[in-house]
CSV table of C-alpha atoms in Angstrom, one decimal:
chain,number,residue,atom,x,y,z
A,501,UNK,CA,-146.8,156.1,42.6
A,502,UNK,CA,-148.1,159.5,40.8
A,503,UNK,CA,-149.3,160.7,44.6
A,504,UNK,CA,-146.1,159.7,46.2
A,505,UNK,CA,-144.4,162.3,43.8
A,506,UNK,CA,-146.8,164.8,44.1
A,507,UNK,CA,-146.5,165.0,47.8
A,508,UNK,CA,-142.5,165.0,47.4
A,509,UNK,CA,-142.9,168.0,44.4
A,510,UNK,CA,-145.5,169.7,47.1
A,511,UNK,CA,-143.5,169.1,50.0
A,512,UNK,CA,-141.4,172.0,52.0
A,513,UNK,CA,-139.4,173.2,54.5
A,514,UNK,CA,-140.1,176.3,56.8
A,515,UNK,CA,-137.4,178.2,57.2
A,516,UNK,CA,-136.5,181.2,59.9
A,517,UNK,CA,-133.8,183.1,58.2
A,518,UNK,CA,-131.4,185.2,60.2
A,519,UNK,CA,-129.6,187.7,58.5
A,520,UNK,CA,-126.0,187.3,59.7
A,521,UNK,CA,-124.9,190.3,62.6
A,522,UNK,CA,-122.0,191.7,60.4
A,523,UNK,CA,-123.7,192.6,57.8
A,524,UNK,CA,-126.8,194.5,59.7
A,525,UNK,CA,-126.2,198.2,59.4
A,526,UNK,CA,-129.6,199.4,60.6
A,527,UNK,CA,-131.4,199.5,64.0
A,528,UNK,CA,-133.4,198.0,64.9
A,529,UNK,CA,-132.2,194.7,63.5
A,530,UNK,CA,-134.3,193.0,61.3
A,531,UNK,CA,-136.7,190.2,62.0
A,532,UNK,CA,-136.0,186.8,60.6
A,533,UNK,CA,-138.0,185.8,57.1
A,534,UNK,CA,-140.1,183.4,57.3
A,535,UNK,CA,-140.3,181.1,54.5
A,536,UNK,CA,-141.6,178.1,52.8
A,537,UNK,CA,-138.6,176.2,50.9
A,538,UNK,CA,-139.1,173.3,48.2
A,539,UNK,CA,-137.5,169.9,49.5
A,540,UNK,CA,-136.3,169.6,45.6
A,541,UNK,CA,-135.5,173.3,45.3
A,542,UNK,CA,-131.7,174.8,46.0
A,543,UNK,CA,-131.5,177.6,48.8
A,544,UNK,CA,-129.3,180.6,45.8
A,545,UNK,CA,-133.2,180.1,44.2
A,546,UNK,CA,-134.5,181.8,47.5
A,547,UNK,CA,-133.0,185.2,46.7
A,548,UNK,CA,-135.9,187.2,45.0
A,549,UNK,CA,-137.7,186.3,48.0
A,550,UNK,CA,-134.9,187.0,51.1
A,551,UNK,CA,-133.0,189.7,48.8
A,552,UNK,CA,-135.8,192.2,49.1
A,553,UNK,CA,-136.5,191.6,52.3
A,554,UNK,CA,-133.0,192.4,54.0
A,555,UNK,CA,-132.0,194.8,51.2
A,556,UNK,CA,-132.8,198.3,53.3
A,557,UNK,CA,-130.5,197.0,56.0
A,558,UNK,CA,-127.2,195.4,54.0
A,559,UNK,CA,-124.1,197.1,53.9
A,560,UNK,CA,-123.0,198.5,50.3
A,561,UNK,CA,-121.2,196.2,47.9
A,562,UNK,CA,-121.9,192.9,45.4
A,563,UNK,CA,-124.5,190.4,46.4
A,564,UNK,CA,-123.2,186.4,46.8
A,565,UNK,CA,-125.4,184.7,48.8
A,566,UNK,CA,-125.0,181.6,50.5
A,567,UNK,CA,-125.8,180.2,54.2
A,568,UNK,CA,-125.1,178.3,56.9
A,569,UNK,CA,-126.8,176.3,59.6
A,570,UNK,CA,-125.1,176.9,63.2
A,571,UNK,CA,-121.6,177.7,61.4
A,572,UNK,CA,-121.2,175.1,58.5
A,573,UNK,CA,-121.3,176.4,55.3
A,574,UNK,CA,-124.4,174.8,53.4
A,575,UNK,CA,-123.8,173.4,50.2
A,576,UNK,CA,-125.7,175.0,47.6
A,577,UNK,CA,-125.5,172.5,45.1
A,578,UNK,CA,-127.4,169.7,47.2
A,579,UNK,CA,-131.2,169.9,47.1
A,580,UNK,CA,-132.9,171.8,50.4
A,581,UNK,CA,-134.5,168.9,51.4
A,582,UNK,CA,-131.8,166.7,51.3
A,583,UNK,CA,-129.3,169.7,53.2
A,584,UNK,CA,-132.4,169.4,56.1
A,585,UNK,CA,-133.1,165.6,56.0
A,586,UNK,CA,-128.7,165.2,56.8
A,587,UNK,CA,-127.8,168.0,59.0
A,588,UNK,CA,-131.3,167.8,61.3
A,589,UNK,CA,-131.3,163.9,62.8
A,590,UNK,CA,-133.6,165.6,64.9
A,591,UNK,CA,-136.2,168.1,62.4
A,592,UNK,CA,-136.2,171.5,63.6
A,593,UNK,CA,-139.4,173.2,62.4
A,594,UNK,CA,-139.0,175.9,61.6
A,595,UNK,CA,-135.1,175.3,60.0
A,596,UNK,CA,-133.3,178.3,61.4
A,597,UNK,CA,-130.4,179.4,58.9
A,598,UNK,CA,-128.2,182.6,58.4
A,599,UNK,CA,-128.1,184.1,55.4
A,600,UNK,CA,-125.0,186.0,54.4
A,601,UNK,CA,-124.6,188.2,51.1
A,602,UNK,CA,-121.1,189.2,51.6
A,603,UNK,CA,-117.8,186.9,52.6
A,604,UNK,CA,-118.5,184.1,50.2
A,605,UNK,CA,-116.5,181.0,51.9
A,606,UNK,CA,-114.6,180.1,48.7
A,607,UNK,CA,-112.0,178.0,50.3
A,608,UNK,CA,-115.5,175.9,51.2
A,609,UNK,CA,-117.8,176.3,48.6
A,610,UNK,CA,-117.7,175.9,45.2
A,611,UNK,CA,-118.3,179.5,43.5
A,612,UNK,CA,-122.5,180.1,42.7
A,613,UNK,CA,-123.2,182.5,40.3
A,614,UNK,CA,-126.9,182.7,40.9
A,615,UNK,CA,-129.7,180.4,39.1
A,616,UNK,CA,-127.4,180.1,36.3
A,617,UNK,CA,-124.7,178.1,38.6
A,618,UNK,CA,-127.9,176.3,40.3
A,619,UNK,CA,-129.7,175.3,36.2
A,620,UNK,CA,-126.3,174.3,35.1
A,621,UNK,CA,-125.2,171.9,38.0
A,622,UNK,CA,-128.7,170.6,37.9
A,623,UNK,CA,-128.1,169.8,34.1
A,624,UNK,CA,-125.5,168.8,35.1
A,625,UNK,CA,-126.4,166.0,37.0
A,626,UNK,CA,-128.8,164.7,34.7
A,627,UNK,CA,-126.2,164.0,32.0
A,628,UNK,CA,-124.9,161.8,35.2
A,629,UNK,CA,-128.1,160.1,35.2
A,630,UNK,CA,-128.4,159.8,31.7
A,631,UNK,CA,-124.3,158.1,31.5
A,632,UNK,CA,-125.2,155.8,34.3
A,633,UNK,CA,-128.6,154.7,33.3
A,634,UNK,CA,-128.0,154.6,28.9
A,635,UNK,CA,-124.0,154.4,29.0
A,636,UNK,CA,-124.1,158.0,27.5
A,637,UNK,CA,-125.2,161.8,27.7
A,638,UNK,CA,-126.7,161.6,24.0
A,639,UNK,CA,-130.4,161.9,25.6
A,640,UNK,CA,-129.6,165.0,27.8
A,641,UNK,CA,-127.2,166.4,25.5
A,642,UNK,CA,-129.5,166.2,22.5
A,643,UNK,CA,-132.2,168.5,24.0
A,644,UNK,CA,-133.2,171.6,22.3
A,645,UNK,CA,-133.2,175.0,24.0
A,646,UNK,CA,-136.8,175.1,24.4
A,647,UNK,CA,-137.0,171.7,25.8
A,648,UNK,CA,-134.0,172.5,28.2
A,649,UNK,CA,-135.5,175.8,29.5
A,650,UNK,CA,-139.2,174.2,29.5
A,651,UNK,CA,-137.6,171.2,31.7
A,652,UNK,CA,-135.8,173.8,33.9
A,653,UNK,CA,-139.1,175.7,34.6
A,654,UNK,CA,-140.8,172.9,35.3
A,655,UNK,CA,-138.5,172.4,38.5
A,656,UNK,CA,-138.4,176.0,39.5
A,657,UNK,CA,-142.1,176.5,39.5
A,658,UNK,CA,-142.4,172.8,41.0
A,659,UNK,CA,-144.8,172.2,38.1
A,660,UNK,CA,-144.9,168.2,38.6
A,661,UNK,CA,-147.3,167.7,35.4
A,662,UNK,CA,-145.2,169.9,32.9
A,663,UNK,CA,-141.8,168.2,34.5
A,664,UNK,CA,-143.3,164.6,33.7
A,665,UNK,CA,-144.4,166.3,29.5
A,666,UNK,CA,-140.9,168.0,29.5
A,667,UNK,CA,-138.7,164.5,31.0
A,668,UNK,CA,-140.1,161.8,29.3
A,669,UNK,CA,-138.2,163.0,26.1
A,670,UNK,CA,-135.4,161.7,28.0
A,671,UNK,CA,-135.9,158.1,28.2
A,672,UNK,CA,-134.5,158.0,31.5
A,673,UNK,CA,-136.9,155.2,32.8
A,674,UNK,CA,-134.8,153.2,35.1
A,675,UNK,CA,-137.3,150.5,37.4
A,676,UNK,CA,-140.7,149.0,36.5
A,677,UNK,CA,-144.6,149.9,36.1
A,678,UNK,CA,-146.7,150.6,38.5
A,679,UNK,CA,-148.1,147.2,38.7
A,680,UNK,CA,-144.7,145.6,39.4
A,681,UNK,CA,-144.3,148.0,42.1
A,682,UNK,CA,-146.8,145.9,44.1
A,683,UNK,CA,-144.5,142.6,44.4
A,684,UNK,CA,-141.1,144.7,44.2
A,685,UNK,CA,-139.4,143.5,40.5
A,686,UNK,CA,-137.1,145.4,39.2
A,687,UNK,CA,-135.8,145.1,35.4
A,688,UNK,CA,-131.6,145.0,35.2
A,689,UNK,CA,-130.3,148.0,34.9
A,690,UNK,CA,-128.4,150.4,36.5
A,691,UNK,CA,-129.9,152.8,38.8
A,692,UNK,CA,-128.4,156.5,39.7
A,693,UNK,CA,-127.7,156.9,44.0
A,694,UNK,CA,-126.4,159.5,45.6
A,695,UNK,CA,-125.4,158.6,49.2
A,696,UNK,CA,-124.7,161.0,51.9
A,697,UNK,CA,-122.9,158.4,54.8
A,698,UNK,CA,-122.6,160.7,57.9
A,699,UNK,CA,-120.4,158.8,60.6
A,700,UNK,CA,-120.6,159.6,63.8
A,701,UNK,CA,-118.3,157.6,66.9
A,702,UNK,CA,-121.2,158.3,69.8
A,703,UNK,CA,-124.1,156.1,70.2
A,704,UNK,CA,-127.9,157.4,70.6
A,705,UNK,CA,-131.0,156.1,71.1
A,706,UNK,CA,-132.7,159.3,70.6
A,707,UNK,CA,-132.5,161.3,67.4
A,708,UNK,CA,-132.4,164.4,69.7
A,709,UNK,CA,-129.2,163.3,71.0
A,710,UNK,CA,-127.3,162.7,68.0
A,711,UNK,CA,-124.6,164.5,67.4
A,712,UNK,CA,-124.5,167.7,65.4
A,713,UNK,CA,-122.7,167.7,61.9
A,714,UNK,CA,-120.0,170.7,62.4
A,715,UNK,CA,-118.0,169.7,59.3
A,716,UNK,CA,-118.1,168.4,56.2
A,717,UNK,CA,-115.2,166.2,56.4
A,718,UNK,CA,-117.8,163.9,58.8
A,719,UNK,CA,-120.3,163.5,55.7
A,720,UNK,CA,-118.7,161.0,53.0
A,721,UNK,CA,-120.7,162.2,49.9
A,722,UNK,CA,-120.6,159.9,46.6
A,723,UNK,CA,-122.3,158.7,43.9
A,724,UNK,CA,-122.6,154.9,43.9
A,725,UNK,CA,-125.0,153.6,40.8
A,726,UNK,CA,-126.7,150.3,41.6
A,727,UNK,CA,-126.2,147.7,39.2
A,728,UNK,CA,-129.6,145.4,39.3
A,729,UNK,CA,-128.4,141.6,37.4
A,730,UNK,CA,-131.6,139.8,37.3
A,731,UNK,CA,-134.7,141.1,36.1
A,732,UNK,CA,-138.2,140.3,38.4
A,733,UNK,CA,-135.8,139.5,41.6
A,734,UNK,CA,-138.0,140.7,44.5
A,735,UNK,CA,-135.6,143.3,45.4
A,736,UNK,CA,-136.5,145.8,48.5
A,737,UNK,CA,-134.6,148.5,50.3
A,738,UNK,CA,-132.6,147.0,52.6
A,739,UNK,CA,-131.8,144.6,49.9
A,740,UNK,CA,-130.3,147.8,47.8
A,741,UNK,CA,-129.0,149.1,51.2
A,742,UNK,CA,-126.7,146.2,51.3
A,743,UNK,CA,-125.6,146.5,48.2
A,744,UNK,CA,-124.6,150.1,48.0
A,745,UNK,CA,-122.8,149.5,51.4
A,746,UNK,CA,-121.0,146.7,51.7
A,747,UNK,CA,-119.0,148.1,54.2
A,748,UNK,CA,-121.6,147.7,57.0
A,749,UNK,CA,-123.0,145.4,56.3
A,750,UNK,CA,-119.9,142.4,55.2
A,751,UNK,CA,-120.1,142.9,51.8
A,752,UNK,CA,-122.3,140.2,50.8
A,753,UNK,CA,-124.9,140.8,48.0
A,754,UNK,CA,-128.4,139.6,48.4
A,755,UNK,CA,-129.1,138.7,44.4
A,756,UNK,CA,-127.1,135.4,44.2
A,757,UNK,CA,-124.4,137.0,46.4
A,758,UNK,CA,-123.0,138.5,43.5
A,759,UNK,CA,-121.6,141.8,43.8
A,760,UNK,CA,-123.7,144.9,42.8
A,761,UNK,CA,-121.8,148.4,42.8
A,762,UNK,CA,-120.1,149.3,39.8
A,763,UNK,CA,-118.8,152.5,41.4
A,764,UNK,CA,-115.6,152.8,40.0
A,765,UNK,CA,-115.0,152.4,36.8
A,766,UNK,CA,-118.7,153.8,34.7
A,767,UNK,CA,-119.2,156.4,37.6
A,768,UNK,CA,-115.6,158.3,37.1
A,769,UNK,CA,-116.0,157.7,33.1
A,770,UNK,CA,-118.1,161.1,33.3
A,771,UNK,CA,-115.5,163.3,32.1
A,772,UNK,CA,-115.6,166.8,32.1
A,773,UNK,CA,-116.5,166.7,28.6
A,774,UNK,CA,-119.6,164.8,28.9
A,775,UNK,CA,-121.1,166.6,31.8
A,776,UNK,CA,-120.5,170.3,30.7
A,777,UNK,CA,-119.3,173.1,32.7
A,778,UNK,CA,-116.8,173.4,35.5
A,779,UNK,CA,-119.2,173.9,38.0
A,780,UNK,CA,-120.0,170.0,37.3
A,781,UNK,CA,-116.5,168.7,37.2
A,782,UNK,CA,-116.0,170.3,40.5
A,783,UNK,CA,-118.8,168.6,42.2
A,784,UNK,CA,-117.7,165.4,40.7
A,785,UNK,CA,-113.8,165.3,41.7
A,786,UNK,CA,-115.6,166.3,45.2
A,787,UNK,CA,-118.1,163.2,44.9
A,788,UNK,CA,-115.8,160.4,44.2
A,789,UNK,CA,-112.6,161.3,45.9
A,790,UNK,CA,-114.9,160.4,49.4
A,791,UNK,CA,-114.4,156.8,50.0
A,792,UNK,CA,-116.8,155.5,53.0
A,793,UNK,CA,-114.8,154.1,55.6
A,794,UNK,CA,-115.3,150.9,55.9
A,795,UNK,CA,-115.6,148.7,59.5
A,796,UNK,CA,-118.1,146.7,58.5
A,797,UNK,CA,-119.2,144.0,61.6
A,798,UNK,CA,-118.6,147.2,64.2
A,799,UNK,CA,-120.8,149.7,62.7
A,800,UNK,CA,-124.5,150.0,63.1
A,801,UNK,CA,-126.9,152.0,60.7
A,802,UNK,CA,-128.7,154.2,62.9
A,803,UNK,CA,-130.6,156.4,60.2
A,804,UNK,CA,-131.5,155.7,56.7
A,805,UNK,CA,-133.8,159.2,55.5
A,806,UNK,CA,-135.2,159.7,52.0
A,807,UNK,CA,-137.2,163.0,51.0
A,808,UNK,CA,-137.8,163.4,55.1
A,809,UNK,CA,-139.1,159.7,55.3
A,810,UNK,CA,-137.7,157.0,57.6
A,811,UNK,CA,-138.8,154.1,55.0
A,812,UNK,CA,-139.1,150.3,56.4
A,813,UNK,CA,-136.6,148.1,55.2
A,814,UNK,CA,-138.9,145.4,53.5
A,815,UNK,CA,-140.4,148.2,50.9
A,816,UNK,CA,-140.2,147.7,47.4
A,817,UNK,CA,-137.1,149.5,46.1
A,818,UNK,CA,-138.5,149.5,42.5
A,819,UNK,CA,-141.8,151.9,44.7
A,820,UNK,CA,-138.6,154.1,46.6
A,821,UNK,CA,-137.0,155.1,43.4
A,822,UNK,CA,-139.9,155.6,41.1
A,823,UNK,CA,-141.9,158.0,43.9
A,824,UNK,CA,-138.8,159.6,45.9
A,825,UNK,CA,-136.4,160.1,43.1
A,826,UNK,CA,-135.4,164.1,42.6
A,827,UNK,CA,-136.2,165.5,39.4
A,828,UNK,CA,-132.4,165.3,37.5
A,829,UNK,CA,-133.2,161.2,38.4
A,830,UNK,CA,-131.2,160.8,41.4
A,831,UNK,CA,-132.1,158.9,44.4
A,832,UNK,CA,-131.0,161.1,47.4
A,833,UNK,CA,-130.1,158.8,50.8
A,834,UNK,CA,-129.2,160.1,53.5
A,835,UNK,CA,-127.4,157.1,56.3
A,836,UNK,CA,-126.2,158.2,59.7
A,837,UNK,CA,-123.5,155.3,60.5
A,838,UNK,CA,-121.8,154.5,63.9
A,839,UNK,CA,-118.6,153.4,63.9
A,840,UNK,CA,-116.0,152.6,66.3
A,841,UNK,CA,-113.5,155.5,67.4
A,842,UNK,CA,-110.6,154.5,66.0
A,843,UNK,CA,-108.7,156.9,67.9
A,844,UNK,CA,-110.1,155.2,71.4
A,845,UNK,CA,-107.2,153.8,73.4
């Protein structure tokens, strides 16, 4: 398990980044920056490198970054690799984005301050974890200022060893040992997901052919914790799969054919209170007001991606969470989902 994380704390994206055309004031025009992005980083944490690099050339006023990929606005807020692993079906090495430092899209994005926004909506997210995994923030809420900033560096500097020190103050344990990761058991519990089901109404055999992600009203984005009953249940991924989607997939539960999700009622008790700033209240009124359509016997799963791996089906979930988790305890999946067109005469 401990070298599955380490190559998902070492893994990384190259990026090609393209400083947008309005806001080049020099000739000739820049080249691109080349860079090497953390799948479990945020893209704002890129500016001290891309910042010094364009800064002869930008035109005078305040900095705000943020960037898009062919025209959609990227969401800062979701981690790099996650952003790559959703909107390329298809990897494009290197991942060519534009970079913008002027015309923040507000009307689109939720406002980024810089690493402060970033450090606070990963927080954030971890008193999530914490609610859905204890039934409260006490653990996350409860951590000193050195711990907090020691925790936070840790992530930053991809520090896998002083992350593992810093979190296991937390108690935020969720699946089994490493020994029970062999058979697939998994204690009861509740574990934190969030799914990102893109929908699409073409078919594809080919990954290259699948259609590109041009707006964000085609992603359904939501946090749906999974609800384990029965402790040492062999339990795999496309046993979770099931579970977290009903919708495709009839919405019968594999353990006992009992239902699984508890979506509605612990995920929205995260108030505003309990999670901290606005930033976080934001992103969850934009979480779990995205209900996945649901066509169940007509749709086909055509994608399931987690930390830039296509995983089989039959693999131990317990092995999935414990090595592909991100680091505020959240277990990123991305599902490209084809469903009929509606709209077809």
């Amino acid at each position: 398990m401990m070298e599955a994380q380490k190559y998902v704390w070492e893994g990384a994206i190259p990026l090609q980044i393209h400083l947008h055309e309005s806001e080049i004031t020099s000739l000739p025009p820049p080249s691109p920056a080349l860079i090497l992005a953390p799948r479990i980083g945020y893209l704002p944490l890129l500016l001290p490198l891309i910042k010094p690099y364009f800064s002869s050339t930008l035109p005078p006023g305040q900095d705000t970054i943020w960037f898009d990929y062919k025209g959609l606005p990227l969401k800062w807020y979701i981690p790099t690799g996650v952003l790559f692993d959703l909107l390329c079906a298809q990897p494009e090495r290197p991942w060519n984005l534009t970079v913008h430092f002027r015309g923040y899209p507000s009307n689109l994005l939720i406002p980024c301050e810089g690493e402060e926004s970033v450090k606070w909506s990963f927080i954030n997210s971890l008193k999530e974890a914490d609610y859905i995994i204890n039934g409260n923030c006490k653990n996350v809420m409860h951590m000193s200022q050195s711990d907090q900033v020691e925790l936070w560096r840790s992530v930053m500097d991809g520090n896998l060893e002083k992350y593992i020190r810093a979190s296991s103050k937390l108690k935020l344990g969720t699946v089994t040992t490493d020994e029970a990761d062999m058979v697939g058991q998994v204690k009861a519990g509740k574990i934190p997901v969030r799914l990102y089901v893109w929908s699409v109404n073409e078919d594809f055999e080919d990954l290259e052919d699948a259609p590109e992600v041009d707006n964000w009203d085609q992603i359904s984005y939501i946090n749906r914790p999974l609800e384990i009953h029965k402790e040492g249940k062999h339990f795999t991924l496309h046993d979770a799969l099931k579970n977290l989607l009903p919708e495709f997939f009839g919405g019968k539960s594999l353990i006992n054919d009992e239902p699984c999700i508890e979506e509605g009622e612990d995920a929205q008790k995260v108030s505003s209170e309990d999670v901290g700033s606005s930033t976080g209240a934001e992103e969850g009124k934009e979480i779990f007001n995205q209900p996945v359509e649901s066509c169940c016997n007509d749709a086909e799963i055509k994608l399931v991606r987690i930390q830039g791996i296509e995983p089989k089906m039959e693999i131990p979930f317990s092995w999935v969470v414990n090595s592909l988790k991100n680091p505020e305890h959240f277990l990123h999946i991305c599902v490209c989902v084809k469903v009929p067109n509606l709209n077809a005469a």
